[in-house]
Coordinates of C-alpha atoms and ligand atoms in Angstrom, one line a residue:
M834 CA 39.3 16.4 123.9
I835 CA 36.1 14.5 123.1
R836 CA 37.5 13.0 119.9
G837 CA 40.4 11.6 121.9
E838 CA 38.2 10.0 124.5
L839 CA 36.0 8.6 121.8
I840 CA 39.0 7.1 120.0
E841 CA 40.0 5.4 123.3
L842 CA 36.5 4.0 123.8
L843 CA 36.4 2.7 120.2
K844 CA 39.8 1.1 120.6
K845 CA 38.6 -0.9 123.5
K846 CA 35.8 -2.2 121.3
G847 CA 38.4 -3.2 118.7
F848 CA 37.8 -0.4 116.3
E849 CA 40.9 1.6 115.1
G850 CA 39.7 3.1 111.8
K851 CA 38.8 6.6 110.9
V852 CA 36.5 8.7 113.1
D853 CA 34.7 11.4 111.1
H854 CA 32.1 14.0 111.5
P855 CA 28.9 13.2 109.6
G856 CA 28.1 15.7 107.0
V857 CA 24.7 16.4 108.4
E858 CA 24.0 17.1 112.0
K859 CA 21.0 14.8 112.3
F860 CA 23.4 11.9 111.9
G861 CA 25.1 12.8 115.2
D862 CA 28.5 14.2 116.2
Y863 CA 30.8 11.4 115.0
A864 CA 30.6 8.5 112.7
V865 CA 32.6 5.4 112.0
R866 CA 32.4 3.0 109.1
A867 CA 31.8 -0.1 111.1
D868 CA 29.3 -1.7 113.4
V869 CA 30.4 -0.8 116.9
D870 CA 28.4 -1.2 120.1
L871 CA 28.9 1.7 122.5
E872 CA 26.7 1.9 125.7
P873 CA 25.4 5.3 126.8
D874 CA 27.6 6.8 129.5
D875 CA 28.9 10.3 130.5
L876 CA 30.1 10.9 127.0
I877 CA 27.8 8.9 124.8
E878 CA 24.2 9.8 124.4
K879 CA 23.3 7.1 121.9
T880 CA 24.4 5.4 118.7
E881 CA 22.5 4.7 115.6
K882 CA 23.4 2.3 112.9
V883 CA 22.8 3.3 109.3
A884 CA 24.0 1.7 106.1
G885 CA 27.2 0.2 107.5
F886 CA 28.0 3.3 109.6
T887 CA 27.7 3.8 113.4
N888 CA 26.6 7.3 114.1
I889 CA 27.6 8.5 117.5
F890 CA 25.7 11.2 119.5
I891 CA 27.6 13.0 122.2
K892 CA 25.8 14.0 125.4
K893 CA 25.0 17.7 125.6
E894 CA 26.7 17.9 129.0
A895 CA 29.9 16.6 127.6
L896 CA 29.8 19.0 124.7
L897 CA 29.2 21.9 127.0
K898 CA 32.0 20.9 129.3
E899 CA 34.4 20.8 126.4
V900 CA 33.1 24.3 125.3
E901 CA 33.5 25.7 128.8
K902 CA 37.1 24.9 128.8
L903 CA 37.7 27.3 126.0
N904 CA 37.1 30.2 128.3
Y905 CA 39.8 29.3 130.8
E906 CA 42.9 30.3 128.9
I907 CA 45.6 29.1 131.3
E908 CA 44.1 25.7 131.8
L909 CA 43.2 25.3 128.1
K910 CA 46.8 26.1 127.1
N911 CA 48.2 23.6 129.6
E912 CA 45.9 21.0 128.2
L913 CA 46.8 21.7 124.6
A914 CA 50.4 21.6 125.5
T915 CA 50.3 18.0 126.5
H916 CA 50.0 16.8 122.8
G917 CA 53.6 17.5 121.9
K918 CA 55.2 17.2 125.2
G919 CA 58.9 16.3 124.9
K920 CA 59.0 16.7 121.2
T921 CA 61.0 19.0 119.1
M922 CA 60.5 20.4 115.6
V923 CA 62.4 22.6 113.3
I924 CA 60.6 24.6 110.6
D925 CA 62.4 26.1 107.7
Y926 CA 60.3 28.9 106.2
S927 CA 60.2 32.3 104.5
A928 CA 63.7 32.2 103.2
P929 CA 63.7 35.0 100.7
N930 CA 66.7 35.6 98.5
I931 CA 69.2 38.4 99.0
A932 CA 69.2 41.0 96.2
K933 CA 65.7 40.0 95.1
P934 CA 62.6 41.6 96.4
F935 CA 60.3 39.8 98.8
G936 CA 58.0 38.1 96.4
I937 CA 54.6 36.6 96.8
G938 CA 56.0 33.1 96.8
H939 CA 58.0 33.9 99.9
L940 CA 54.8 35.5 101.4
R941 CA 53.1 32.1 101.2
S942 CA 56.0 30.4 102.8
T943 CA 56.1 33.0 105.5
D944 CA 52.4 33.0 106.3
I945 CA 51.9 29.2 106.2
G946 CA 55.3 28.5 107.9
Q947 CA 54.5 30.9 110.7
A948 CA 51.0 29.4 111.3
I949 CA 52.4 25.9 111.4
Y950 CA 55.0 27.0 113.8
N951 CA 52.3 28.7 116.1
I952 CA 50.1 25.6 115.9
Y953 CA 52.9 23.2 116.9
K954 CA 54.0 25.5 119.6
I955 CA 50.6 25.8 121.3
L956 CA 50.4 22.0 121.1
G957 CA 53.4 21.8 123.3
W958 CA 56.2 21.1 120.9
K959 CA 59.6 22.7 121.3
C960 CA 59.7 24.7 118.0
I961 CA 62.7 26.2 116.2
G962 CA 61.8 28.5 113.3
D963 CA 64.7 29.0 110.9
N964 CA 64.7 31.5 108.1
H965 CA 67.0 29.8 105.6
L966 CA 67.9 33.0 103.8
G967 CA 69.1 32.6 100.2
D968 CA 72.4 34.5 100.7
W969 CA 74.8 32.3 98.8
G970 CA 75.1 30.8 95.3
T971 CA 76.0 31.4 91.7
Q972 CA 73.5 34.3 91.5
F973 CA 75.9 36.4 93.5
G974 CA 78.5 35.9 90.8
K975 CA 75.9 37.3 88.3
L976 CA 75.1 40.2 90.6
I977 CA 78.7 41.2 91.1
V978 CA 79.3 41.2 87.3
A979 CA 76.2 43.4 86.9
I980 CA 77.2 45.8 89.6
K981 CA 80.7 46.1 88.3
K982 CA 79.5 46.6 84.7
W983 CA 76.5 49.0 85.0
N984 CA 76.3 50.4 88.5
E985 CA 77.1 54.1 88.9
K986 CA 76.5 54.5 92.6
A987 CA 78.4 53.3 95.6
V988 CA 77.3 49.8 96.3
E989 CA 75.9 50.7 99.8
E990 CA 73.6 53.3 98.2
L991 CA 71.8 50.8 96.0
S992 CA 68.2 49.9 96.9
I993 CA 66.7 46.5 96.6
D994 CA 65.0 47.6 93.4
D995 CA 68.3 48.6 92.0
L996 CA 69.7 45.2 92.8
E997 CA 66.7 43.5 91.1
R998 CA 67.1 45.7 88.1
L999 CA 70.8 44.9 87.8
Y1000 CA 70.1 41.2 88.2
V1001 CA 67.4 41.2 85.5
K1002 CA 69.7 43.2 83.2
F1003 CA 72.4 40.5 83.7
H1004 CA 70.0 37.9 82.3
T1005 CA 68.9 39.9 79.3
E1006 CA 72.4 40.8 78.4
A1007 CA 73.8 37.4 79.0
E1008 CA 71.5 36.0 76.4
K1009 CA 73.3 38.0 73.9
N1010 CA 76.7 37.6 75.4
P1011 CA 76.9 34.1 76.9
E1012 CA 80.5 34.6 78.0
M1013 CA 79.1 36.7 80.8
E1014 CA 77.9 33.5 82.4
D1015 CA 81.6 32.4 82.6
E1016 CA 82.5 35.7 84.2
A1017 CA 79.7 35.2 86.8
R1018 CA 81.0 31.7 87.6
E1019 CA 84.5 33.1 88.1
W1020 CA 83.2 35.7 90.5
F1021 CA 81.4 33.1 92.5
V1022 CA 84.6 31.0 92.7
K1023 CA 86.3 34.1 94.1
L1024 CA 83.5 34.6 96.5
E1025 CA 83.7 31.0 97.7
N1026 CA 87.5 31.5 98.1
G1027 CA 86.9 34.5 100.3
E1028 CA 88.4 37.0 97.9
A1029 CA 88.1 40.5 99.5
E1030 CA 86.3 42.5 96.7
A1031 CA 83.7 39.8 96.1
K1032 CA 83.0 39.4 99.8
D1033 CA 82.7 43.2 100.3
I1034 CA 80.1 43.6 97.5
W1035 CA 78.2 40.5 98.8
Q1036 CA 78.2 41.8 102.4
K1037 CA 76.7 45.1 101.2
C1038 CA 74.0 43.4 99.2
I1039 CA 73.1 41.4 102.3
E1040 CA 72.7 44.6 104.4
I1041 CA 70.6 46.3 101.8
S1042 CA 68.3 43.3 101.5
L1043 CA 68.0 42.5 105.2
K1044 CA 66.9 46.1 105.9
E1045 CA 64.1 45.6 103.4
F1046 CA 63.1 42.1 104.7
D1047 CA 63.0 43.4 108.3
K1048 CA 60.4 46.0 107.2
V1049 CA 58.3 43.3 105.6
Y1050 CA 58.4 41.1 108.7
E1051 CA 57.5 44.1 110.8
V1052 CA 54.5 44.8 108.6
L1053 CA 53.4 41.2 108.6
G1054 CA 54.0 40.9 112.4
V1055 CA 56.2 37.9 111.8
K1056 CA 59.2 37.0 114.0
I1057 CA 61.3 34.1 113.1
D1058 CA 63.5 32.6 115.8
Q1059 CA 66.6 32.7 113.8
T1060 CA 68.1 33.5 110.4
L1061 CA 70.8 31.2 109.6
G1062 CA 71.2 31.8 105.9
E1063 CA 72.9 29.5 103.4
S1064 CA 76.2 31.2 104.0
F1065 CA 76.2 30.1 107.6
Y1066 CA 76.9 26.5 106.4
L1067 CA 80.0 27.4 104.3
D1068 CA 82.4 26.0 106.8
K1069 CA 80.2 23.1 107.6
M1070 CA 80.1 21.7 104.1
P1071 CA 83.4 19.9 104.1
A1072 CA 82.3 17.7 106.9
V1073 CA 79.0 16.7 105.3
I1074 CA 80.8 16.1 101.9
E1075 CA 83.2 13.9 103.8
A1076 CA 80.3 12.0 105.4
M1077 CA 78.8 11.4 102.0
E1078 CA 82.0 10.2 100.5
K1079 CA 82.7 7.9 103.4
K1080 CA 79.3 6.3 102.9
G1081 CA 80.3 5.8 99.3
I1082 CA 77.3 7.4 98.0
T1083 CA 79.0 10.1 95.8
K1084 CA 80.3 9.6 92.4
K1085 CA 82.5 11.5 90.0
S1086 CA 80.8 12.5 86.8
E1087 CA 82.4 14.8 84.1
G1088 CA 84.5 16.5 86.7
A1089 CA 81.6 17.1 89.1
E1090 CA 80.6 15.1 92.1
I1091 CA 77.1 13.8 92.2
I1092 CA 74.8 11.4 94.1
E1093 CA 72.6 9.0 92.1
F1094 CA 69.2 7.7 93.2
K1095 CA 67.1 4.8 92.1
N1096 CA 64.2 6.6 90.7
M1097 CA 65.0 10.3 90.3
S1098 CA 67.7 12.4 88.7
P1099 CA 71.0 12.8 90.4
A1100 CA 71.9 15.6 92.8
M1101 CA 75.0 17.7 92.4
V1102 CA 77.3 17.8 95.4
K1103 CA 80.1 19.8 93.8
K1104 CA 80.4 21.4 90.4
S1105 CA 83.3 20.8 88.1
N1106 CA 84.9 24.1 89.2
E1107 CA 84.7 22.9 92.8
T1108 CA 82.1 25.3 93.9
T1109 CA 79.3 24.0 96.1
T1110 CA 75.6 23.8 95.4
Y1111 CA 72.3 24.6 96.9
F1112 CA 71.9 20.8 97.6
T1113 CA 75.1 20.5 99.5
R1114 CA 74.3 23.6 101.6
D1115 CA 71.0 21.9 102.4
M1116 CA 72.7 18.7 103.4
A1117 CA 75.0 20.6 105.7
T1118 CA 71.9 22.3 107.1
V1119 CA 70.3 18.9 107.8
K1120 CA 73.4 17.7 109.6
Y1121 CA 73.6 20.9 111.7
R1122 CA 70.0 20.8 112.7
I1123 CA 70.0 17.1 113.6
E1124 CA 73.1 17.5 115.8
K1125 CA 72.1 20.8 117.4
W1126 CA 68.4 20.2 118.2
K1127 CA 67.9 16.4 117.8
P1128 CA 64.5 17.2 116.3
D1129 CA 61.7 14.6 115.9
L1130 CA 60.4 16.5 112.9
I1131 CA 61.9 18.9 110.3
I1132 CA 59.4 20.8 108.2
Y1133 CA 60.3 22.8 105.0
E1134 CA 57.7 25.3 103.9
V1135 CA 59.0 25.9 100.3
G1136 CA 57.3 26.1 96.9
S1137 CA 56.2 23.1 95.0
D1138 CA 58.8 23.9 92.3
Q1139 CA 61.4 22.4 94.7
I1140 CA 59.7 19.0 95.2
L1141 CA 62.5 17.1 93.5
H1142 CA 65.2 19.0 95.4
F1143 CA 63.7 18.0 98.8
R1144 CA 63.1 14.4 97.7
Q1145 CA 66.8 14.3 97.0
V1146 CA 67.7 15.9 100.3
F1147 CA 65.5 13.6 102.3
E1148 CA 66.7 10.5 100.5
T1149 CA 70.3 11.5 101.1
A1150 CA 69.6 12.2 104.8
K1151 CA 68.3 8.7 105.0
M1152 CA 71.4 7.2 103.4
L1153 CA 73.5 9.1 105.9
G1154 CA 71.4 7.7 108.7
Y1155 CA 69.9 11.0 109.9
R1156 CA 66.8 10.1 111.8
A1157 CA 63.9 12.5 111.9
N1158 CA 60.6 12.8 110.2
F1159 CA 61.2 15.1 107.2
V1160 CA 58.3 16.9 105.6
H1161 CA 58.1 19.2 102.6
V1162 CA 55.0 21.4 102.7
A1163 CA 55.2 22.2 99.1
H1164 CA 53.0 25.2 98.6
G1165 CA 51.4 25.8 95.2
M1166 CA 51.7 28.9 93.2
M1167 CA 49.5 32.0 93.4
R1168 CA 47.7 33.3 90.3
W1169 CA 45.5 36.3 89.7
A1170 CA 41.9 35.5 89.0
T1171 CA 42.4 37.0 85.6
G1172 CA 45.4 35.0 84.7
K1173 CA 49.1 34.9 85.5
F1174 CA 50.5 36.7 88.5
S1175 CA 52.5 39.5 87.1
T1176 CA 53.1 43.2 87.5
R1177 CA 54.3 46.2 85.7
K1178 CA 57.8 45.5 86.9
G1179 CA 58.3 42.0 85.6
D1180 CA 57.5 38.5 86.5
T1181 CA 57.8 38.7 90.3
I1182 CA 55.0 40.2 92.4
H1183 CA 56.2 42.6 94.9
L1184 CA 54.7 42.2 98.2
S1185 CA 54.7 46.0 98.8
E1186 CA 52.3 46.5 95.8
V1187 CA 49.9 43.9 97.2
I1188 CA 49.9 45.5 100.6
E1189 CA 49.3 48.9 99.1
K1190 CA 46.3 47.7 97.2
A1191 CA 45.0 45.8 100.2
M1192 CA 45.1 49.0 102.2
E1193 CA 43.1 50.8 99.6
E1194 CA 40.5 48.0 99.7
A1195 CA 40.4 47.9 103.5
K1196 CA 39.8 51.6 103.6
K1197 CA 36.6 51.1 101.6
I1198 CA 35.4 48.5 104.1
A1199 CA 36.2 50.4 107.2
P1200 CA 36.6 54.1 106.2
E1201 CA 36.5 55.7 109.6
N1202 CA 39.1 53.5 111.1
T1203 CA 42.6 54.4 112.1
K1204 CA 45.6 53.5 109.9
E1205 CA 46.5 50.8 112.3
K1206 CA 43.1 49.1 112.1
I1207 CA 43.0 49.4 108.3
M1208 CA 46.4 47.8 108.2
A1209 CA 45.2 45.0 110.4
V1210 CA 42.3 44.4 108.1
A1211 CA 44.5 44.6 105.0
I1212 CA 47.2 42.2 106.3
G1213 CA 44.6 39.9 107.8
A1214 CA 42.8 39.7 104.5
I1215 CA 46.0 38.8 102.6
K1216 CA 47.1 36.2 105.1
F1217 CA 43.7 34.6 105.4
N1218 CA 43.5 34.2 101.7
D1219 CA 46.7 32.3 101.8
L1220 CA 45.9 30.3 104.9
S1221 CA 42.4 29.3 104.1
Q1222 CA 43.3 27.4 101.0
D1223 CA 45.1 24.1 100.9
P1224 CA 48.8 24.9 100.9
K1225 CA 49.5 22.2 98.3
K1226 CA 47.2 23.7 95.7
D1227 CA 47.7 26.6 93.4
I1228 CA 45.7 29.5 94.7
I1229 CA 43.8 32.2 93.0
F1230 CA 44.2 35.7 94.1
D1231 CA 40.9 37.5 93.7
W1232 CA 40.5 40.8 95.3
E1233 CA 36.8 40.5 95.7
R1234 CA 37.1 37.3 97.6
V1235 CA 40.1 38.5 99.6
M1236 CA 38.2 41.5 101.0
S1237 CA 34.7 40.2 101.1
M1238 CA 32.9 41.0 104.3
D1239 CA 30.4 38.1 104.2
G1240 CA 32.4 35.5 102.4
N1241 CA 35.3 33.3 103.4
S1242 CA 37.6 36.1 104.3
G1243 CA 39.8 37.5 107.0
P1244 CA 37.6 40.7 107.3
Y1245 CA 34.6 38.5 107.8
L1246 CA 36.2 36.9 110.8
Q1247 CA 37.5 40.1 112.2
Y1248 CA 34.0 41.6 111.8
T1249 CA 32.3 38.7 113.6
Y1250 CA 34.8 39.0 116.4
A1251 CA 34.1 42.7 116.7
R1252 CA 30.3 41.9 116.7
C1253 CA 30.9 39.6 119.7
Q1254 CA 32.8 42.4 121.4
S1255 CA 30.0 44.8 120.9
V1256 CA 27.5 42.4 122.5
L1257 CA 29.8 41.8 125.4
E1258 CA 30.1 45.5 125.9
K1259 CA 26.3 46.0 126.1
T1260 CA 25.6 43.3 128.7
K1261 CA 25.7 43.9 132.5
I1262 CA 26.8 40.3 133.0
L1263 CA 30.4 40.6 133.8
E1264 CA 32.0 37.3 133.7
Q1265 CA 30.3 34.4 131.9
K1266 CA 32.9 31.8 131.5
N1267 CA 31.0 28.7 132.6
I1268 CA 27.5 27.5 132.5
N1269 CA 26.2 26.1 135.8
E1270 CA 23.0 24.7 134.5
V1271 CA 22.4 23.3 131.1
P1272 CA 19.5 25.1 129.5
I1273 CA 16.7 22.8 129.0
D1274 CA 15.6 24.0 125.7
F1275 CA 18.4 24.6 123.3
K1276 CA 17.6 26.4 120.1
P1277 CA 18.8 24.5 117.1
E1278 CA 21.2 27.3 116.1
E1279 CA 22.6 27.3 119.6
M1280 CA 23.1 23.6 119.6
S1281 CA 24.8 23.8 116.3
L1282 CA 27.2 26.5 117.6
V1283 CA 28.0 24.5 120.7
R1284 CA 28.8 21.4 118.6
E1285 CA 31.1 23.5 116.4
L1286 CA 32.8 25.1 119.3
S1287 CA 33.5 21.8 120.9
K1288 CA 35.8 20.8 118.1
F1289 CA 38.4 23.4 118.7
E1290 CA 41.1 21.2 120.1
E1291 CA 40.7 18.4 117.7
K1292 CA 40.9 20.9 114.8
L1293 CA 44.2 22.2 116.1
V1294 CA 45.5 18.6 116.3
E1295 CA 44.2 17.8 112.8
S1296 CA 45.7 20.9 111.4
A1297 CA 49.2 20.0 112.9
E1298 CA 49.0 16.4 111.7
R1299 CA 48.1 17.5 108.2
F1300 CA 50.6 20.5 108.2
N1301 CA 47.6 22.5 107.0
P1302 CA 46.5 25.8 108.7
A1303 CA 43.5 25.7 106.4
V1304 CA 41.9 23.2 108.8
I1305 CA 41.8 26.0 111.4
A1306 CA 40.8 28.7 108.9
E1307 CA 37.8 26.6 107.7
Y1308 CA 36.9 25.8 111.2
L1309 CA 36.9 29.5 112.2
L1310 CA 34.6 30.3 109.3
L1311 CA 32.2 27.7 110.4
V1312 CA 32.2 29.0 114.0
A1313 CA 31.6 32.5 112.7
R1314 CA 28.9 31.5 110.4
K1315 CA 27.1 29.6 113.1
Y1316 CA 27.4 32.4 115.5
N1317 CA 26.0 34.8 113.0
E1318 CA 23.1 32.5 112.3
F1319 CA 22.3 32.5 116.0
Y1320 CA 22.8 36.2 116.3
G1321 CA 20.6 37.0 113.4
K1322 CA 17.7 35.0 114.9
Y1323 CA 17.7 35.7 118.6
R1324 CA 18.0 38.6 120.9
I1325 CA 20.6 38.4 123.6
I1326 CA 20.5 41.5 125.8
G1327 CA 17.5 41.6 128.2
E1328 CA 16.3 38.1 127.4
T1329 CA 15.7 35.4 130.1
E1330 CA 18.4 33.5 128.2
E1331 CA 20.9 36.4 128.5
V1332 CA 23.4 34.6 130.7
W1333 CA 23.5 31.6 128.5
R1334 CA 23.7 33.6 125.3
I1335 CA 26.5 35.8 126.7
F1336 CA 28.3 32.5 127.5
L1337 CA 28.0 31.5 123.8
T1338 CA 29.1 35.0 122.7
K1339 CA 32.1 35.0 125.1
T1340 CA 33.2 31.5 124.0
T1341 CA 32.8 32.3 120.3
S1342 CA 34.9 35.4 120.8
S1343 CA 37.7 33.5 122.6
V1344 CA 37.8 30.9 119.9
L1345 CA 38.0 33.4 117.1
K1346 CA 40.7 35.4 118.9
L1347 CA 42.9 32.4 119.7
G1348 CA 42.3 30.9 116.3
L1349 CA 43.2 34.1 114.4
E1350 CA 46.2 34.6 116.6
L1351 CA 47.5 31.2 115.5
L1352 CA 47.0 32.2 111.9
G1353 CA 48.9 35.4 112.6
I1354 CA 45.9 37.6 112.2
K1355 CA 45.0 40.5 114.5
T1356 CA 41.6 40.9 115.9
I1357 CA 40.0 44.3 116.2
E1358 CA 37.7 45.2 119.1
K1359 CA 35.6 47.6 117.1
M1360 CA 35.2 47.7 113.4
Ligands
LIG1262 N1 65.8 30.7 99.2 C1 65.1 29.6 98.6 C2 64.2 30.0 97.4 O1 63.7 31.1 97.5 C3 64.3 28.8 99.6 C4 65.0 28.1 100.6 C5 64.2 27.0 101.3 N2 64.9 26.3 102.3 C6 65.8 25.4 102.1 N3 66.4 24.8 103.2 N4 66.3 25.0 101.0 O2 64.0 29.3 96.5

């Protein structure tokens, strides 16, 4: 990786600050805010000092060598895998709630979480993806009350929409009859005590929901290593509660048990009726993960409405002496371009509705394609919209942008990839993975593309370090744009530069394919 080599060189010169890319190409490939002397060598072409910066120009040969590597998949993957060698990470993502439909918030968690997982994996980390299913908690008390009061079918015949409807009805009715809340709490106590009727209803709700979630994962092409829901930790809670009590960090307060912190509100370990909490289940989860996998890093891809919760979890983990790097990738909310994200059914967006609409839009773009391809475009568009924006920010969902063929969209990248494929189909040059001779006269568009391609590995590393798949998404857009500029200006087939230009096309297509794969987006050979 050129950036890595450069950082080493700069270190030897006593510079350890930030190494950036200058905004404009004429200022070189890299820039540092300092006066550093680097002699020309195999890597360095020259340096220029401007206004307190040192601009560093990389040798063409070195850039090309870096770009050639991208065509040798096995060697490339071996090299990428050295970054995280010997390190382990656990990522907690997706985590929808039983008896509630898979909403758009969980879609963000699923898409971003899966991409982060893929990126760490290709960088050589041992990765454990865990779907921390919301399958326990007071909401089941509410659901049981609703089912017993208003449901007319056998429980196993309910659909996930029925469950949602019953759950919503509970809330509207409970506003008028607050004693229903007490009933719900009682049912949750029964559930925690393993009472047969409560457990039976709960179990059936799980089956109904899982069937639905599996369909969603199948459509999204997502596979999560394991699904240890909150209920998995039931028998593991006494041990973690004991550990907290032994450390002397818990405290009785109005019959409940809490942990107080210096600069945030307290966390609830046990409620006054002895039932456990989301927080305690998360503490049991931390303990389990630390003991089972000894991870260096634990990532939570969960909405920003849970920032306080995770600060409490991480702080408590520290008090308990659990050593790992804890990160909450707190994704922002999604809003429609026209205002709040809401549908005919209520306040949660149902993923199935979004997919349906995306399919309709995709059909307009690629009418004569098969259902499978249209699906790949639709899903790719939705995912890319999610992944190309900073996870931490609220994002706007704007259909025009999501499906745009020439803008910053998934379809645009798929389209560019298919364009590369059609060029590669036309050429008689069979294999053009490397370039034996550096062409003397680079066109500026070609040089610009080469420079962009040469950043592939460093972008992966940056994206992992920042827990941000948008780094890769933006990078792929730049590659595509630069390829298209080149493509729009020069002929490829039949030209004296054909070999060289096929090399550029081949490399662009490899980068787009691998990059999109990391983002969980399918490429299409013909579009
Ligand atoms: N099921 C939860 C929700 O939808 C998210 C769980 C996130 N993971 C965790 N370890 N708490 O709000």
